[in-house]
Short mmCIF file of C-alpha atoms and ligand atoms in Angstrom, two decimals:
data_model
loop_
_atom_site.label_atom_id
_atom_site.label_comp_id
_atom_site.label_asym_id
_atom_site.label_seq_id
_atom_site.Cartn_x
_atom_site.Cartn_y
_atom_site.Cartn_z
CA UNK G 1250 -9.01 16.14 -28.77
CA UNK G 1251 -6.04 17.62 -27.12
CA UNK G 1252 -4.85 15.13 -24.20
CA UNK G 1253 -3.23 17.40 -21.11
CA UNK G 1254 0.43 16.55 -20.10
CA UNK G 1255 -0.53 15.59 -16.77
CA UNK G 1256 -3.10 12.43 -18.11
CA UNK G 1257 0.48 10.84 -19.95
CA UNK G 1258 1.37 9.72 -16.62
CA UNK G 1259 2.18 6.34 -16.82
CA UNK G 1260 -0.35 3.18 -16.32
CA UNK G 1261 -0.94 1.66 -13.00
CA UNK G 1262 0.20 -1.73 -14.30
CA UNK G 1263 -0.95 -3.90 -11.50
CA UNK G 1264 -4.64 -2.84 -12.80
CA UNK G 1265 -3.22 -3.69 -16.08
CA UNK G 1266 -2.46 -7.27 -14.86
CA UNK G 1267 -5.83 -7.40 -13.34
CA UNK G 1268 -7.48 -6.52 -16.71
CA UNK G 1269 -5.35 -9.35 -18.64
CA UNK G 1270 -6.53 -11.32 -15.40
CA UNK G 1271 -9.92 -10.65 -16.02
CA UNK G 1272 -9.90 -11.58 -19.88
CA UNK G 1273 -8.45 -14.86 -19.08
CA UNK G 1274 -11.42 -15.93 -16.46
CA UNK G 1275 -13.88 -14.50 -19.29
CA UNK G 1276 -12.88 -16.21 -21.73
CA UNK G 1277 -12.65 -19.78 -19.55
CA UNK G 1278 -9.24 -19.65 -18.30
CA UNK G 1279 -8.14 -20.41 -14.76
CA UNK G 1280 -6.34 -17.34 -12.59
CA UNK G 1281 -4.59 -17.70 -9.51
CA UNK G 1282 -4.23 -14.20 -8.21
CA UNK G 1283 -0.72 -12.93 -6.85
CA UNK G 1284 -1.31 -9.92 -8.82
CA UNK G 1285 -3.30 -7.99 -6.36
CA UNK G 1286 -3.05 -6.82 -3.05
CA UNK G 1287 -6.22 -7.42 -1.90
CA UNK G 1288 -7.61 -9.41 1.04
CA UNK G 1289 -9.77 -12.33 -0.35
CA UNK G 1290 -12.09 -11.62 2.81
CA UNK G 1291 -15.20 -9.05 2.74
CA UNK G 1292 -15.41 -6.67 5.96
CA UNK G 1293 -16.08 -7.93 9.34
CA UNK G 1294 -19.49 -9.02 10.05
CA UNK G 1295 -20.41 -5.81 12.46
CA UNK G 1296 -19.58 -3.78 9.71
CA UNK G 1297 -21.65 -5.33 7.45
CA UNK G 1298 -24.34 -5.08 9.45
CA UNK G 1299 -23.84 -1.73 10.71
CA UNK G 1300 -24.16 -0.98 6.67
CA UNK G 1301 -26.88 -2.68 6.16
CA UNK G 1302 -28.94 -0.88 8.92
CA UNK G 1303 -27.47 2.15 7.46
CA UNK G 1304 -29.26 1.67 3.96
CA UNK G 1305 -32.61 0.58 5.99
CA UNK G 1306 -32.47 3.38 8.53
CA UNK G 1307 -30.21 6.41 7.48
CA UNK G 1308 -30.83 8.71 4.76
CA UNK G 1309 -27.34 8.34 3.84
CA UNK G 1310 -27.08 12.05 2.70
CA UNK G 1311 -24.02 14.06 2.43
CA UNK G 1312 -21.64 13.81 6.01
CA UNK G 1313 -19.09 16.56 6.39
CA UNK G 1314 -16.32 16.71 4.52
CA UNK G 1315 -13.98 15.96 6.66
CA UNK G 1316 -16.46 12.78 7.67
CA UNK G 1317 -18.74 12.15 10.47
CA UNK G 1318 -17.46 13.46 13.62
CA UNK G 1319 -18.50 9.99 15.24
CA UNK G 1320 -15.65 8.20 13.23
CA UNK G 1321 -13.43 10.85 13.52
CA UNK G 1322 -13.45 10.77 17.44
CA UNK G 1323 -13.43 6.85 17.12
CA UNK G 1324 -9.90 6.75 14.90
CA UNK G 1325 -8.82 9.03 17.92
CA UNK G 1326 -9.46 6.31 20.42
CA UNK G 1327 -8.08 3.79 18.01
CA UNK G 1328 -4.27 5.70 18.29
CA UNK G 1329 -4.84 5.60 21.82
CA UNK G 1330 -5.55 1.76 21.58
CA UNK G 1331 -2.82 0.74 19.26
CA UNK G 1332 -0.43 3.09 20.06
CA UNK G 1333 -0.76 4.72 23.21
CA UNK G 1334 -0.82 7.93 21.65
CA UNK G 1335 -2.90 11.23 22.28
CA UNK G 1336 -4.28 12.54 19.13
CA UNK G 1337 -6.92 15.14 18.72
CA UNK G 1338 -10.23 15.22 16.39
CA UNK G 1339 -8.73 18.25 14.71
CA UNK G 1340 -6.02 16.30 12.80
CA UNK G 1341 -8.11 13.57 11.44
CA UNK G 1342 -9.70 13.69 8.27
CA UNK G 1343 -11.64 10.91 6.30
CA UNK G 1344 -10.81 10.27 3.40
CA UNK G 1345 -12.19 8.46 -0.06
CA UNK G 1346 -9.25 5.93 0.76
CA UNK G 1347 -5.44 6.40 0.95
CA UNK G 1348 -5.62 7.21 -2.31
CA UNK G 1349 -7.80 10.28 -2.06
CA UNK G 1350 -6.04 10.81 1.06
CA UNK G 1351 -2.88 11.28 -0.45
CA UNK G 1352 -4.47 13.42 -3.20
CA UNK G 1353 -5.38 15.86 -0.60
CA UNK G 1354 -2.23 15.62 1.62
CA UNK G 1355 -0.16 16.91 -1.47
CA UNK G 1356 -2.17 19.52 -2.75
CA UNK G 1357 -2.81 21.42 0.81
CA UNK G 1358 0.83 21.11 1.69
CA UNK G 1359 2.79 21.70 -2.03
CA UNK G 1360 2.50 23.93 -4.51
CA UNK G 1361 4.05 22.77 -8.10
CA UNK G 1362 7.34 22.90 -8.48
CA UNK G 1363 7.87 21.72 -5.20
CA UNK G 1364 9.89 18.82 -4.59
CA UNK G 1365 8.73 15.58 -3.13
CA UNK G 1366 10.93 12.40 -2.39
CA UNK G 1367 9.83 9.20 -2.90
CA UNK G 1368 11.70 5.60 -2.56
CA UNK G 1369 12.52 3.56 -5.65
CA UNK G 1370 11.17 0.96 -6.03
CA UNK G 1371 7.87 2.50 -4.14
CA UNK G 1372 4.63 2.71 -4.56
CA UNK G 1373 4.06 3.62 -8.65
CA UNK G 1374 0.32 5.44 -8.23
CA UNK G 1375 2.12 7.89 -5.54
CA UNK G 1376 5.06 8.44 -8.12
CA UNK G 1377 2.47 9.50 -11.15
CA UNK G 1378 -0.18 11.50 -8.98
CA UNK G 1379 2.93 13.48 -7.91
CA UNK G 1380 3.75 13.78 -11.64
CA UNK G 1381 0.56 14.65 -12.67
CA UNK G 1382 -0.03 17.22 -9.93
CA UNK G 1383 2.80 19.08 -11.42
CA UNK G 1384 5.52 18.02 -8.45
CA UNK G 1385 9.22 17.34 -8.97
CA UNK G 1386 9.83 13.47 -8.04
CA UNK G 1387 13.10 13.21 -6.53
CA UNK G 1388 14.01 9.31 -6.44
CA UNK G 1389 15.56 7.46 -3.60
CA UNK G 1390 16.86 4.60 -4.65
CA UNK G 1391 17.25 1.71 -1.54
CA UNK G 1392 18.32 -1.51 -2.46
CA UNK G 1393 19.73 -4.41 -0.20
CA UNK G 1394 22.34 -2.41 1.37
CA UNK G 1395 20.39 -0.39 3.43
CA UNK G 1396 17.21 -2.93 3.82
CA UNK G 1397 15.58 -1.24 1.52
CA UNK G 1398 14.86 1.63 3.54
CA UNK G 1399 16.36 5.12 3.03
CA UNK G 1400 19.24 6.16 4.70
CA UNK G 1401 19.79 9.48 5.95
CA UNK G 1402 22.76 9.97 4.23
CA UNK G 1403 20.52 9.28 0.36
CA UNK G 1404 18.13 11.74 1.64
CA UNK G 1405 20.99 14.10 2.37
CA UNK G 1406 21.88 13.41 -1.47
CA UNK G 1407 18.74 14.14 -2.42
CA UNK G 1408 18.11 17.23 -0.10
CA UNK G 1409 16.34 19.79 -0.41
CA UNK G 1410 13.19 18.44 -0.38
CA UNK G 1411 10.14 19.89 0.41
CA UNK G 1412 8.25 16.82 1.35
CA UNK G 1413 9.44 12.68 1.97
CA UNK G 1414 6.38 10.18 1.02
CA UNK G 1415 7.72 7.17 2.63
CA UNK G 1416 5.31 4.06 3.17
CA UNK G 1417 6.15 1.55 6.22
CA UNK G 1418 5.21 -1.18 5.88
CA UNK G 1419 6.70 0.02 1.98
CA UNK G 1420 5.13 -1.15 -1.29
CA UNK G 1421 6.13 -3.43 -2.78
CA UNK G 1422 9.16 -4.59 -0.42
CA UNK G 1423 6.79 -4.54 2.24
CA UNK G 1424 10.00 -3.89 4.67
CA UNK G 1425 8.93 -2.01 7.71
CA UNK G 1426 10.76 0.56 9.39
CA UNK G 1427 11.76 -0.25 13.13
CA UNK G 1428 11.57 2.29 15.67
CA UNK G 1429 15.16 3.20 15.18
CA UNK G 1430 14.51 3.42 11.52
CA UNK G 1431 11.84 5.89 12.12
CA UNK G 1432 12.93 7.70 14.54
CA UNK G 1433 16.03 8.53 12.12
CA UNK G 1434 14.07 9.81 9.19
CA UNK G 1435 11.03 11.67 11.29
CA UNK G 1436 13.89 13.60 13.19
CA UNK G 1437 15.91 14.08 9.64
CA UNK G 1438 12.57 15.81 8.41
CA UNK G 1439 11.71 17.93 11.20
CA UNK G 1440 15.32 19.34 10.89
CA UNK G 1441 15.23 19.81 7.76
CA UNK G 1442 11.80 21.25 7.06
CA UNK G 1443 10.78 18.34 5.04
CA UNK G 1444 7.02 17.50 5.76
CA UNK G 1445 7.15 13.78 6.33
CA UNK G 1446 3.76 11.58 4.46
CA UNK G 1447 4.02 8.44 6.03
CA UNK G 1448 1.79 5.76 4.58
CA UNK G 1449 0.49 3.38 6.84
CA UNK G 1450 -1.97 1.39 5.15
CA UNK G 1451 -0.56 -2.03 5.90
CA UNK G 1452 -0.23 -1.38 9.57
CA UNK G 1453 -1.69 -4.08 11.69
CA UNK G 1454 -0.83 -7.17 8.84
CA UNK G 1455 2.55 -7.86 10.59
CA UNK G 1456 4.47 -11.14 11.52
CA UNK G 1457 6.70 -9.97 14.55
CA UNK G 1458 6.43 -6.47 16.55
CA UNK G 1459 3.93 -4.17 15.53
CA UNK G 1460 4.99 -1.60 12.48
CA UNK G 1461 5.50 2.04 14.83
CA UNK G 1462 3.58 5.22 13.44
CA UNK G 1463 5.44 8.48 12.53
CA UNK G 1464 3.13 9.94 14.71
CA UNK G 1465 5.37 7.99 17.82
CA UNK G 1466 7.90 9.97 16.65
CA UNK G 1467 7.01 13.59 15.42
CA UNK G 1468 3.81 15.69 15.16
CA UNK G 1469 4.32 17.68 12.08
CA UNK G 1470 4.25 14.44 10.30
CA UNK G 1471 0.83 13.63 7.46
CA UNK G 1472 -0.05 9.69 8.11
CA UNK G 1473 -2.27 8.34 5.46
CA UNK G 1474 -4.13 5.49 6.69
CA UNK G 1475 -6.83 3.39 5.03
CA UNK G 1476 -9.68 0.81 5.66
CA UNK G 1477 -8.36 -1.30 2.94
CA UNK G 1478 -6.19 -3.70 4.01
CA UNK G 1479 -6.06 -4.62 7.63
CA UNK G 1480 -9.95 -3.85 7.69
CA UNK G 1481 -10.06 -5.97 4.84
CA UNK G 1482 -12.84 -3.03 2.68
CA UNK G 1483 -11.04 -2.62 -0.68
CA UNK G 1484 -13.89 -1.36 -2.05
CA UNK G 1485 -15.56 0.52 0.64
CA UNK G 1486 -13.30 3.20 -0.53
CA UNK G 1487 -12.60 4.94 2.87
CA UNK G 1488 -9.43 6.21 4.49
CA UNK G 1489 -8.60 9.04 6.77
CA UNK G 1490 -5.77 11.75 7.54
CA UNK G 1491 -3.64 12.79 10.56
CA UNK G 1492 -2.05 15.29 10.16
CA UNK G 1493 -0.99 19.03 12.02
CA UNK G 1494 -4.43 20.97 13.45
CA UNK G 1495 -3.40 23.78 11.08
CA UNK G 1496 -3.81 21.72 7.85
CA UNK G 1497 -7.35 20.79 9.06
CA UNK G 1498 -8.71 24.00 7.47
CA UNK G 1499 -6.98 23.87 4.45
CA UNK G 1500 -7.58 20.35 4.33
CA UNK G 1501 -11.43 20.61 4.42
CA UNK G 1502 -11.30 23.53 1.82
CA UNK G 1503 -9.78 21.16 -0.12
CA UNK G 1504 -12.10 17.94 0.29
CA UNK G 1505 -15.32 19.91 0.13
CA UNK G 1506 -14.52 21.00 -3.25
CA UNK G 1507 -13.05 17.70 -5.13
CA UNK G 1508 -14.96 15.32 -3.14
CA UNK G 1509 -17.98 16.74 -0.98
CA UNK G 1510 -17.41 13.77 1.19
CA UNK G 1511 -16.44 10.79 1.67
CA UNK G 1512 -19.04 7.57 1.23
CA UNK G 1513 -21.80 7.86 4.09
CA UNK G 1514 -22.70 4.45 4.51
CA UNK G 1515 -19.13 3.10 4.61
CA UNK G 1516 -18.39 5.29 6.78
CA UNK G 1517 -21.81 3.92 9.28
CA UNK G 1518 -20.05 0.26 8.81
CA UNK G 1519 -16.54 1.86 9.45
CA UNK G 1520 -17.60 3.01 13.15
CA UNK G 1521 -17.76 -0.88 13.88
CA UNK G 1522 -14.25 -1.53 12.03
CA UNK G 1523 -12.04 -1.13 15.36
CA UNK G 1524 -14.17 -3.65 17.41
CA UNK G 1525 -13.59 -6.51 14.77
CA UNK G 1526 -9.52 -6.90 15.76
CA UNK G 1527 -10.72 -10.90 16.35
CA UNK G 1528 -11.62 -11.70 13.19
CA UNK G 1529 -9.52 -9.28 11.28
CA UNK G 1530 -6.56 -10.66 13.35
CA UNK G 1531 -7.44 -13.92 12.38
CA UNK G 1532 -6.86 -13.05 8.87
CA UNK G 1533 -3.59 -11.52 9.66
CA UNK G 1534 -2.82 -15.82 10.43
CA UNK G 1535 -4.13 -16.97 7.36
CA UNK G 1536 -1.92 -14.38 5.47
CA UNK G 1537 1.12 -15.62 7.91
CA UNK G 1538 0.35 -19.14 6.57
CA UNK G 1539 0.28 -18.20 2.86
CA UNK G 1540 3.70 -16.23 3.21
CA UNK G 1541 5.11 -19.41 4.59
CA UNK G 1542 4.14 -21.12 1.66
CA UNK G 1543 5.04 -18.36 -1.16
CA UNK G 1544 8.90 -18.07 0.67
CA UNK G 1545 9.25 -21.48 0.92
CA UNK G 1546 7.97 -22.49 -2.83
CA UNK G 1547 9.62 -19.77 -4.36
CA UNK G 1548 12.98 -20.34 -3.00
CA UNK G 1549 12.36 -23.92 -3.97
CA UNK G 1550 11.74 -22.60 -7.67
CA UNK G 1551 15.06 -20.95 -7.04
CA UNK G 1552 13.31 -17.63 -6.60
CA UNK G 1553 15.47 -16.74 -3.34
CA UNK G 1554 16.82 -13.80 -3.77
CA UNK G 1555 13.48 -11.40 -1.83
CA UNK G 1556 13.19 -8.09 0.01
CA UNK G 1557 12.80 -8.68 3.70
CA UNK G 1558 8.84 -9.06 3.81
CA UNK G 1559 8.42 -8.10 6.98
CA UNK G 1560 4.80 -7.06 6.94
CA UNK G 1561 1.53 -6.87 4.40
CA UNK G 1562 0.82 -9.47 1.75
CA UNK G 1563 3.51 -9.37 -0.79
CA UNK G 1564 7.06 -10.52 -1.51
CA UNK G 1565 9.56 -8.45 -4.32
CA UNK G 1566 11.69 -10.81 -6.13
CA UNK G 1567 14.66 -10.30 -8.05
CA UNK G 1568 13.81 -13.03 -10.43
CA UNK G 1569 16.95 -11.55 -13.16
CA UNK G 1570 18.66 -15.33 -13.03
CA UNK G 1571 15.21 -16.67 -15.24
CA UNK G 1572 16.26 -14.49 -17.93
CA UNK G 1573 13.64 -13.04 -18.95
CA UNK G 1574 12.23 -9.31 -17.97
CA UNK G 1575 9.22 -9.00 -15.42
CA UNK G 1576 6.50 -7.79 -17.79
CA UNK G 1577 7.44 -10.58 -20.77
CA UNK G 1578 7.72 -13.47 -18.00
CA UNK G 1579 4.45 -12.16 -16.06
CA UNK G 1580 2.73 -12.28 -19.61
CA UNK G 1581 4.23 -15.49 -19.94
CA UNK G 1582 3.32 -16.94 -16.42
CA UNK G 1583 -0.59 -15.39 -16.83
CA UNK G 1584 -0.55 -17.54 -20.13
CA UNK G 1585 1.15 -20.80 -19.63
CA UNK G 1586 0.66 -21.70 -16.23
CA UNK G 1587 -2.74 -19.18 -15.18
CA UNK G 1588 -0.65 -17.64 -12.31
CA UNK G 1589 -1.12 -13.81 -12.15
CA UNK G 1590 1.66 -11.34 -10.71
CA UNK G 1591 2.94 -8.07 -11.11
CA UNK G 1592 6.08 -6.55 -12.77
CA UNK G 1593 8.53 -5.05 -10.72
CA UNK G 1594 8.37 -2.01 -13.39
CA UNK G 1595 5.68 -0.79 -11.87
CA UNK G 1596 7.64 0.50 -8.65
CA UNK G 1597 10.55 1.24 -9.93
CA UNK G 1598 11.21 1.44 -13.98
CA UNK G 1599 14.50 1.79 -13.91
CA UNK G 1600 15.62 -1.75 -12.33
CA UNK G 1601 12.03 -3.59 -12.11
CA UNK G 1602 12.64 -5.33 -15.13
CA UNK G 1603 14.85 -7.59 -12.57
CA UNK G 1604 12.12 -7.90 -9.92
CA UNK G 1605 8.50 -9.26 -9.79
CA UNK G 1606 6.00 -8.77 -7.06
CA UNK G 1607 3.87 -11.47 -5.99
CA UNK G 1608 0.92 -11.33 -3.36
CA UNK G 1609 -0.44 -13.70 -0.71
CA UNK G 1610 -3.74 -11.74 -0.28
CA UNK G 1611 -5.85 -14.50 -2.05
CA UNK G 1612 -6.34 -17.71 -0.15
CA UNK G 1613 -3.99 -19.74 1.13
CA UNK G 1614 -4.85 -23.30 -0.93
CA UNK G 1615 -4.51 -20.68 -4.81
CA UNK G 1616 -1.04 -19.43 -3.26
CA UNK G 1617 -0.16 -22.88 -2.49
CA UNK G 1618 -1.87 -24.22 -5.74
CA UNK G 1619 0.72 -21.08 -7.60
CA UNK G 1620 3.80 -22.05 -6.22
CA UNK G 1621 3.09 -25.29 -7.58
CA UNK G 1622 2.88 -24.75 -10.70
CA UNK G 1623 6.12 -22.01 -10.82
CA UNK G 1624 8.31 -24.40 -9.64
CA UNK G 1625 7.28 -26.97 -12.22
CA UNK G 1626 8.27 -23.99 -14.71
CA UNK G 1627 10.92 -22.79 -12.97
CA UNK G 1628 12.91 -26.38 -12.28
CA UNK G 1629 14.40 -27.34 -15.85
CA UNK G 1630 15.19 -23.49 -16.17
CA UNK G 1631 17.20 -23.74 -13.04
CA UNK G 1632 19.10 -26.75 -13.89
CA UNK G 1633 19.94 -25.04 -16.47
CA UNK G 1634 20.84 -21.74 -15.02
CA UNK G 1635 22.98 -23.15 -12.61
CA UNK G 1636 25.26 -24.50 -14.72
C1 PLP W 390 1.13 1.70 -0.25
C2 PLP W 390 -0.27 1.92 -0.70
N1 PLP W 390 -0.84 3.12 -0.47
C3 PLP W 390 -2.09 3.38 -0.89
C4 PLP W 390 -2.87 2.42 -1.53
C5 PLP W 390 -4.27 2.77 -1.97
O1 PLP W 390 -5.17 2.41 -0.95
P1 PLP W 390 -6.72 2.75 -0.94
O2 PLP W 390 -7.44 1.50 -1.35
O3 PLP W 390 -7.02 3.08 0.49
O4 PLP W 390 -6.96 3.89 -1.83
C6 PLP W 390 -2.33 1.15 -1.76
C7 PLP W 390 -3.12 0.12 -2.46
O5 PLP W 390 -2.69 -0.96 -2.74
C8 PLP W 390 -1.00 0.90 -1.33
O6 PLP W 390 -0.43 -0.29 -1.50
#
């Protein structure tokens, strides 16, 4: 059977990890999970319950497509909460995750053809869904010089564009943009009629000041947001939308014919998400603990050289002095010493062979138990490199 052009898009090759992952623990082998970036915790408690009386008491039929209006209104307050901002029911959208989320944003706002920048290294299942909805990629590379954020000068180099997909805090740097930052690239945009979809997921996992919103700083700009990580509901599979009260419309159009709707009773536990910030914050210091650990072992296994991780679970490595590429020492490091991480090829194939992406998501004693172990492997090698 004929395959279409848009299904060659590259694998997602963290899932690819996972599956290697997976084959170990069936067949009896150990993991320890720095592949992944996703919390080891399951939703708050009043979630969970507010679920569970969902699948006793609610027929859990079809909600609008846009989601229930409830939730909608209750993201609303949570701007106003977290970031003392205004925003109206008419710009948010729930979505099947940010990955739905993002689906939608780019097909109400592009048309193919168009052409959509993206940071390299950045997040690789945003680079192939804009390849396989028929988009021009336009790659902007940041690198150490610029803290891995893009400058407005490379988006000048890369202009025109019709749309920037930038995600703060990024994947898999996990730098986040300060206000200044932000404030740069959201004013670049509106000047240059360049819609701005800023990913937000990781907001609220942060170890200083608070990662700002694009919405502090412009209103034409699409935020895609998510239940995933700081809520700490992977597989809940629910997300939402801000974006400009005319793309409402088009947006709905949109979601009631690819998705119907988003999942009904995730969406009954999700009302209760924004009450839990004690527990979920409480995660937020176990994950502060692990990244102690994982930046202190790693430099000790002469693994040093790191993007500034300001925020989220993970920490990109240049990791070129071992001399070996990411995806043949990964392969290596899932098979001799049970430790699971991802290949910096999957953000950006052009350098990631230098650069390997490790998590802190799972708990704090496996990253500990990791680190261990690499810097068993890594000492004689260093010794050696040093030289
Ligand atoms: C930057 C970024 N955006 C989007 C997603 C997808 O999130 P979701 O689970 O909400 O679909 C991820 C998942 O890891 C991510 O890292």
């Amino acid at each position: 059977m004929k395959e279409s052009l848009r299904s060659q898009v590259p694998p997602f090759y963290v899932m690819e990890v996972m599956k290697a992952a997976a084959h170990r623990e069936a067949t009896g082998g150990e993991v320890l999970h720095l592949e992944v970036g996703q919390p080891m915790t399951p939703a708050p408690g009043r979630v969970r319950e507010a679920a569970q009386r969902g699948l006793v008491e609610d027929r859990l039929a079809y909600t609008a497509a846009t989601g229930l209006g409830s939730l909608r209104r209750r993201v609303c307050r949570f701007y106003g909460e977290r970031y003392g901002l205004e925003v109206s029911t008419d710009r948010v959208v729930m979505t099947i995750g940010a990955s739905a989320g993002f689906v939608l944003a780019c097909l109400a706002l592009f048309d193919p053809g168009d052409r959509v920048g993206m940071t390299v290294p950045g997040y690789s299942a945003y680079r192939n869904v804009l390849a396989a909805l028929g988009l021009e990629l336009v790659e902007i590379r940041v690198d150490a010089q610029t803290r891995f954020v893009p400058s407005v000068d490379r988006l000048q180099m890369a202009a025109p564009l019709d749309g920037l997909v930038l995600a703060s805090p990024s994947n898999p740097t996990r730098v986040t943009l300060t206000a200044a930052e932000m404030r740069q690239i959201a004013g670049y945009c509106s000047t240059s009629g360049t819609v701005l979809i800023a990913d937000e997921i990781c907001h609220g996992i942060h170890y200083g000041e608070r990662a700002v919103s694009a919405l502090e700083f412009s209103d034409s700009a699409v935020v895609v947001q998510s239940f995933s990580k700081y809520f700490s509901m992977t597989g809940w599979r629910l997300g939402w939308l801000v974006a400009p009260p005319e793309m409402f419309r088009p947006l709905e159009r949109l979601a009631q014919n690819l998705f119907i709707a988003p999942p009904t009773v995730s969406q009954l536990g999700a009302l209760k998400a924004f009450d839990c910030t004690d527990e979920l914050d409480a995660n937020v210091k176990t994950y502060a603990q692990s990244r102690k650990i994982l930046v202190k072992g790693l430099a000790e296994a002469g693994i040093h050289r790191i993007a500034p991780p300001d925020g989220a679970f993970y920490v990109y490595a240049d990791i070129s002095h071992l001399g070996a590429d990411s995806p043949a020492l990964c392969a290596r490091w899932l098979e001799e010493l049970g430790v699971a991480a991802t290949p910096g090829v999957d953000f950006d194939p052009e350098q990631g062979h230098r650069w390997v992406r490790f998590s802190y998501s799972e708990s704090t004693a496996d990253v500990a138990k990791a680190v261990g172990r690499l810097k068993k492997w890594a000492y004689p090698r260093l010794q050696f490199c040093d030289k």
